[in-house]
């Protein structure tokens, strides 16, 4: 999905049916260029279908039919010039936008598997250059047979994992008339976890293509498309990059009929990752070879370049070198000159462009001393994000395979740039093994939706702004400035009450603020069609456009009350969330404090019950929370008879401040049955009017005290503590104070004096009577605080005993 994206629109008069449509499956899984067919959508809440959002051009939707809420269909026409390969599609209804699903466009007619075909003698006969859609069930082996002549190229390629439905490790083989496998494949680097086979037929006869799950563990979800014919199938392309707008003669390597070249002009607006579909004898490959498009000057390795003295010189930076680790044990050297303390970003791109090379990158001095090594940093390919030249001189980039393997398809691209600076953004993954959740922005009419946006900065510290290149009619966006100290920000989308129910794919741009270099970037999304817990992703799709849609009105709205006072370090605050419900709507609403500013903590969710219109969301600030003002919001999720729907509050300011007071607790010690006093020393970095109220927490069993009121500036507060005869003996170290400070008609909660200690011993024999303790009186926070009588300290008590 790296090519320019488009949305294909065909609105109907279908009435609203449900929120949050679910698209589980598109059938068929693909089609042929220039053909009209019926596309079926299977899922939940699809009866409000209005549109299909397509990430690629080439498909016309000519009308929708709704069978029921779980099944809809559309007449489509695949244009003759539609791009080959994978097309991402989303269904948009009046109640939301579905997850992304894939549809494949090919050059061959499509037929369905016809059972029984699980034995070579029962093989399904197909014409050459045909695509078959089938299912590999448990212990199922599917055979397809073609008549071939000696010397013909015979190729088969499977789309299985790439269909994105399930973990399907497919196996593919060509079987000769005697039943022997003359070519087989499980995984191909070019297709990652999907296989292809290609061979030259040795004798006339009927040859079969065999398709199965690699471990015979298929099921009804293991769908595949296998293309069978005489088409070329090289393993690699060289070079693996080009400049936009230039014409390059590419060499395609590994076809059984021999390597071949083709001149291809790269479009001026080509994306960074560009697909090549080479053709031979009038037939193209079914799946592309990927190259990287960039404006950098380049050099192709000149063999031999296996050492410092034979190193291939690189052009002036930024630059790229192209090479092939073409045999086992091969090592390639590229040379460049650098000045002392000059900084570079160095990377090898191999696996990213579907090469089997597991590259290791080293940097050496002219005399051969090794300075740096890297293998698979942050991905499958080596990256040195910041390397500094230790002195003036010539240096060498060294590339080899991790296991010292090689071959004609072990291609790579090595890039050398001055320190790369950039910014980018993405929507976060909010649920493990479900990367698609909340990767859409559905905004109810007359309401709001909140999205978290993650910000990535490469070798730059800056504030960042986010803006939309476009939005649906009636939608506005409130995106706070992303301060340099944070890497995420909540963004609010609001739709007017009369906004048209519509949607499309939209691009969002970033800009580095207060930086003279005009650094800019884009927000992108990556979703994983197939991902397995603790194993990672097996098939993914990326895009730089985000689906944004206005949907039908939700049955509730949320408001977050702006805090009148700040939250202080080591303090807590209860935020008030209010719900405005439509008459009769009494579903529980799950609330999420969408983003925690630095040092702020909160529960994952809070539930507002169906009979409630308000809820308190308690947040806390740790001792490292920086004083600042942040924009925060709460996202609500609730069920309706038409499915789940999400709405958000507006952004409100949350101020984090230093505490108005600090406290240090003296240690107190006593015996069972004898009262004592906890002495707490106060300091006041801030000021307040009126009396604060302190409460002592963490007392053990058998010890109790009452709250104490005090004004700003008082040096200490004393807690008279009653100790019962059966009070818990020991050293109790979990005491702390909770102090409420009055301000603006409310209070600011401080937690201070953490770690106070009270020791309670068993009574000693012949001990003197304890000194009298002040009576504990009820506290009126509004009344002037009583003068504090200084009690005896622990040291003075010990002196009196003597």
Tab-separated table of C-alpha atoms in Angstrom, residues 390-595:
chain	number	residue	atom	x	y	z
A	390	UNK	CA	37.348	9.535	15.261
A	391	UNK	CA	39.852	11.363	13.002
A	392	UNK	CA	40.410	12.632	9.486
A	393	UNK	CA	40.955	9.849	7.005
A	394	UNK	CA	39.556	7.117	4.805
A	395	UNK	CA	37.075	4.611	6.161
A	396	UNK	CA	35.473	1.452	4.802
A	397	UNK	CA	31.977	0.010	5.038
A	398	UNK	CA	32.089	-3.787	5.162
A	399	UNK	CA	29.048	-5.940	4.368
A	400	UNK	CA	28.716	-9.695	4.756
A	401	UNK	CA	26.101	-12.311	5.598
A	402	UNK	CA	25.715	-13.300	9.253
A	403	UNK	CA	26.220	-17.000	8.434
A	404	UNK	CA	28.743	-16.282	5.660
A	405	UNK	CA	26.253	-17.439	3.044
A	406	UNK	CA	25.729	-15.904	-0.351
A	407	UNK	CA	24.125	-16.279	-3.743
A	408	UNK	CA	23.178	-14.296	-6.851
A	409	UNK	CA	19.970	-13.044	-5.175
A	410	UNK	CA	21.728	-11.800	-1.977
A	411	UNK	CA	21.309	-8.176	-3.020
A	412	UNK	CA	21.624	-5.147	-0.759
A	413	UNK	CA	21.760	-1.386	-0.616
A	414	UNK	CA	24.047	0.450	1.830
A	415	UNK	CA	23.263	4.095	2.609
A	416	UNK	CA	25.655	6.676	4.036
A	417	UNK	CA	24.203	10.015	5.083
A	418	UNK	CA	25.156	12.836	7.341
A	419	UNK	CA	23.231	12.537	10.580
A	420	UNK	CA	19.612	11.943	9.590
A	421	UNK	CA	17.143	14.345	11.177
A	422	UNK	CA	13.430	13.758	10.944
A	423	UNK	CA	10.043	13.591	12.635
A	424	UNK	CA	7.137	11.219	12.118
A	425	UNK	CA	3.897	10.246	13.787
A	426	UNK	CA	1.749	7.149	14.142
A	427	UNK	CA	-1.388	5.868	15.798
A	428	UNK	CA	-0.409	3.571	18.670
A	429	UNK	CA	-1.205	-0.107	19.077
A	430	UNK	CA	-3.692	-0.201	21.950
A	431	UNK	CA	-4.285	-3.954	22.206
A	432	UNK	CA	-1.818	-6.790	21.933
A	433	UNK	CA	-2.105	-8.832	18.740
A	434	UNK	CA	-4.805	-6.469	17.479
A	435	UNK	CA	-2.931	-3.699	15.702
A	436	UNK	CA	-6.016	-2.476	13.841
A	437	UNK	CA	-7.981	-1.386	16.910
A	438	UNK	CA	-8.595	2.384	16.937
A	439	UNK	CA	-6.687	2.940	13.698
A	440	UNK	CA	-9.764	4.750	12.335
A	441	UNK	CA	-11.234	8.113	13.353
A	442	UNK	CA	-15.070	7.881	13.465
A	443	UNK	CA	-16.620	11.143	14.694
A	444	UNK	CA	-20.327	11.092	15.665
A	445	UNK	CA	-22.355	14.033	14.418
A	446	UNK	CA	-22.540	16.798	17.022
A	447	UNK	CA	-19.915	15.028	19.096
A	448	UNK	CA	-16.213	14.362	19.478
A	449	UNK	CA	-13.664	11.582	19.064
A	450	UNK	CA	-10.150	11.483	20.534
A	451	UNK	CA	-7.103	9.795	19.030
A	452	UNK	CA	-3.685	9.344	20.567
A	453	UNK	CA	-0.826	10.291	18.258
A	454	UNK	CA	2.722	9.084	18.912
A	455	UNK	CA	5.601	11.328	17.820
A	456	UNK	CA	9.033	9.990	16.829
A	457	UNK	CA	12.035	12.316	16.574
A	458	UNK	CA	15.281	11.260	14.908
A	459	UNK	CA	18.335	13.200	16.091
A	460	UNK	CA	16.327	16.315	16.870
A	461	UNK	CA	14.813	17.844	19.977
A	462	UNK	CA	11.920	20.133	19.144
A	463	UNK	CA	8.305	21.012	19.717
A	464	UNK	CA	6.088	19.591	16.973
A	465	UNK	CA	2.838	20.747	15.408
A	466	UNK	CA	0.302	18.444	13.745
A	467	UNK	CA	-2.176	19.534	11.096
A	468	UNK	CA	-4.582	17.814	8.731
A	469	UNK	CA	-4.059	18.186	5.006
A	470	UNK	CA	-7.829	17.694	4.642
A	471	UNK	CA	-10.828	16.568	6.712
A	472	UNK	CA	-14.419	15.558	5.979
A	473	UNK	CA	-16.898	18.414	5.720
A	474	UNK	CA	-18.021	19.738	9.102
A	475	UNK	CA	-15.086	18.217	11.013
A	476	UNK	CA	-12.518	20.253	12.949
A	477	UNK	CA	-9.348	19.100	14.685
A	478	UNK	CA	-7.763	20.326	17.926
A	479	UNK	CA	-4.153	19.127	18.107
A	480	UNK	CA	-2.065	20.629	20.930
A	481	UNK	CA	1.562	21.475	20.363
A	482	UNK	CA	3.678	18.437	21.164
A	483	UNK	CA	6.294	19.674	23.591
A	484	UNK	CA	9.817	18.380	23.090
A	485	UNK	CA	9.737	16.554	26.411
A	486	UNK	CA	6.886	14.220	25.366
A	487	UNK	CA	6.341	11.670	22.614
A	488	UNK	CA	2.538	11.562	22.465
A	489	UNK	CA	-0.435	13.895	22.378
A	490	UNK	CA	-4.231	13.490	22.434
A	491	UNK	CA	-5.978	14.976	19.384
A	492	UNK	CA	-9.675	15.849	19.350
A	493	UNK	CA	-11.881	15.626	16.257
A	494	UNK	CA	-15.277	17.320	16.448
A	495	UNK	CA	-18.154	17.076	13.966
A	496	UNK	CA	-20.861	19.686	13.610
A	497	UNK	CA	-24.437	18.570	14.263
A	498	UNK	CA	-25.231	19.004	10.553
A	499	UNK	CA	-21.987	17.509	9.212
A	500	UNK	CA	-22.686	15.152	6.274
A	501	UNK	CA	-22.277	11.467	7.094
A	502	UNK	CA	-19.258	10.748	4.913
A	503	UNK	CA	-15.592	9.852	5.088
A	504	UNK	CA	-12.343	9.344	3.232
A	505	UNK	CA	-8.611	8.777	3.623
A	506	UNK	CA	-6.709	11.807	4.893
A	507	UNK	CA	-3.074	12.774	5.322
A	508	UNK	CA	-1.655	14.472	8.436
A	509	UNK	CA	1.520	16.546	8.382
A	510	UNK	CA	4.033	17.394	11.093
A	511	UNK	CA	6.360	20.335	11.423
A	512	UNK	CA	9.291	20.942	13.754
A	513	UNK	CA	8.724	24.269	15.510
A	514	UNK	CA	11.422	26.873	16.107
A	515	UNK	CA	13.893	24.992	13.919
A	516	UNK	CA	15.408	26.844	10.947
A	517	UNK	CA	15.848	23.626	8.919
A	518	UNK	CA	12.092	23.338	8.175
A	519	UNK	CA	11.975	19.685	9.235
A	520	UNK	CA	8.636	18.112	8.308
A	521	UNK	CA	7.086	14.656	8.323
A	522	UNK	CA	3.913	12.637	7.917
A	523	UNK	CA	1.727	10.496	10.115
A	524	UNK	CA	1.585	6.895	8.987
A	525	UNK	CA	-0.055	3.692	10.101
A	526	UNK	CA	1.089	0.103	10.013
A	527	UNK	CA	-1.387	-2.672	10.623
A	528	UNK	CA	-0.637	-6.363	10.880
A	529	UNK	CA	-3.023	-8.693	9.076
A	530	UNK	CA	-1.422	-11.776	10.626
A	531	UNK	CA	0.365	-11.492	13.969
A	532	UNK	CA	1.036	-14.198	16.522
A	533	UNK	CA	1.618	-13.636	20.222
A	534	UNK	CA	5.361	-13.615	21.040
A	535	UNK	CA	6.213	-14.272	17.379
A	536	UNK	CA	5.430	-10.932	15.783
A	537	UNK	CA	3.867	-9.968	12.485
A	538	UNK	CA	3.760	-12.246	9.422
A	539	UNK	CA	1.947	-9.943	7.026
A	540	UNK	CA	1.535	-6.180	7.363
A	541	UNK	CA	0.410	-3.150	5.412
A	542	UNK	CA	1.468	0.485	5.750
A	543	UNK	CA	-0.010	3.757	4.589
A	544	UNK	CA	0.360	7.505	5.066
A	545	UNK	CA	-3.403	8.138	5.051
A	546	UNK	CA	-5.824	7.658	7.898
A	547	UNK	CA	-9.557	6.950	7.529
A	548	UNK	CA	-11.651	9.772	9.005
A	549	UNK	CA	-15.450	9.640	8.880
A	550	UNK	CA	-18.501	11.449	10.199
A	551	UNK	CA	-20.917	8.853	11.583
A	552	UNK	CA	-24.438	8.898	12.935
A	553	UNK	CA	-25.254	10.654	16.188
A	554	UNK	CA	-24.229	8.804	19.370
A	555	UNK	CA	-26.699	8.423	22.266
A	556	UNK	CA	-24.458	10.204	24.763
A	557	UNK	CA	-21.929	13.034	25.102
A	558	UNK	CA	-19.158	13.513	27.628
A	559	UNK	CA	-17.747	16.577	29.357
A	560	UNK	CA	-14.619	16.772	31.495
A	561	UNK	CA	-14.798	19.473	34.153
A	562	UNK	CA	-11.774	21.772	34.020
A	563	UNK	CA	-9.839	21.459	37.299
A	564	UNK	CA	-9.939	24.736	39.235
A	565	UNK	CA	-6.631	24.007	40.976
A	566	UNK	CA	-3.410	22.226	40.003
A	567	UNK	CA	-2.351	18.740	40.940
A	568	UNK	CA	0.884	18.837	42.941
A	569	UNK	CA	3.817	16.454	43.035
A	570	UNK	CA	3.030	13.437	45.202
A	571	UNK	CA	-0.595	14.553	45.183
A	572	UNK	CA	-3.858	13.217	43.841
A	573	UNK	CA	-6.867	14.763	42.117
A	574	UNK	CA	-10.327	13.588	41.229
A	575	UNK	CA	-11.445	14.678	37.782
A	576	UNK	CA	-15.183	14.944	37.258
A	577	UNK	CA	-16.610	13.456	34.056
A	578	UNK	CA	-20.240	14.192	33.182
A	579	UNK	CA	-22.436	12.329	30.707
A	580	UNK	CA	-25.351	13.792	28.805
A	581	UNK	CA	-27.521	10.829	27.854
A	582	UNK	CA	-30.338	10.626	25.367
A	583	UNK	CA	-33.652	9.820	26.967
A	584	UNK	CA	-33.860	6.123	27.754
A	585	UNK	CA	-30.162	5.425	27.208
A	586	UNK	CA	-28.833	3.700	30.339
A	587	UNK	CA	-25.775	1.710	29.258
A	588	UNK	CA	-22.574	1.700	31.289
A	589	UNK	CA	-19.806	3.888	29.843
A	590	UNK	CA	-16.174	2.804	30.102
A	591	UNK	CA	-13.967	5.868	30.602
A	592	UNK	CA	-10.277	6.082	29.688
A	593	UNK	CA	-7.929	8.876	30.671
A	594	UNK	CA	-6.456	8.788	27.203
A	595	UNK	CA	-3.003	10.197	27.897
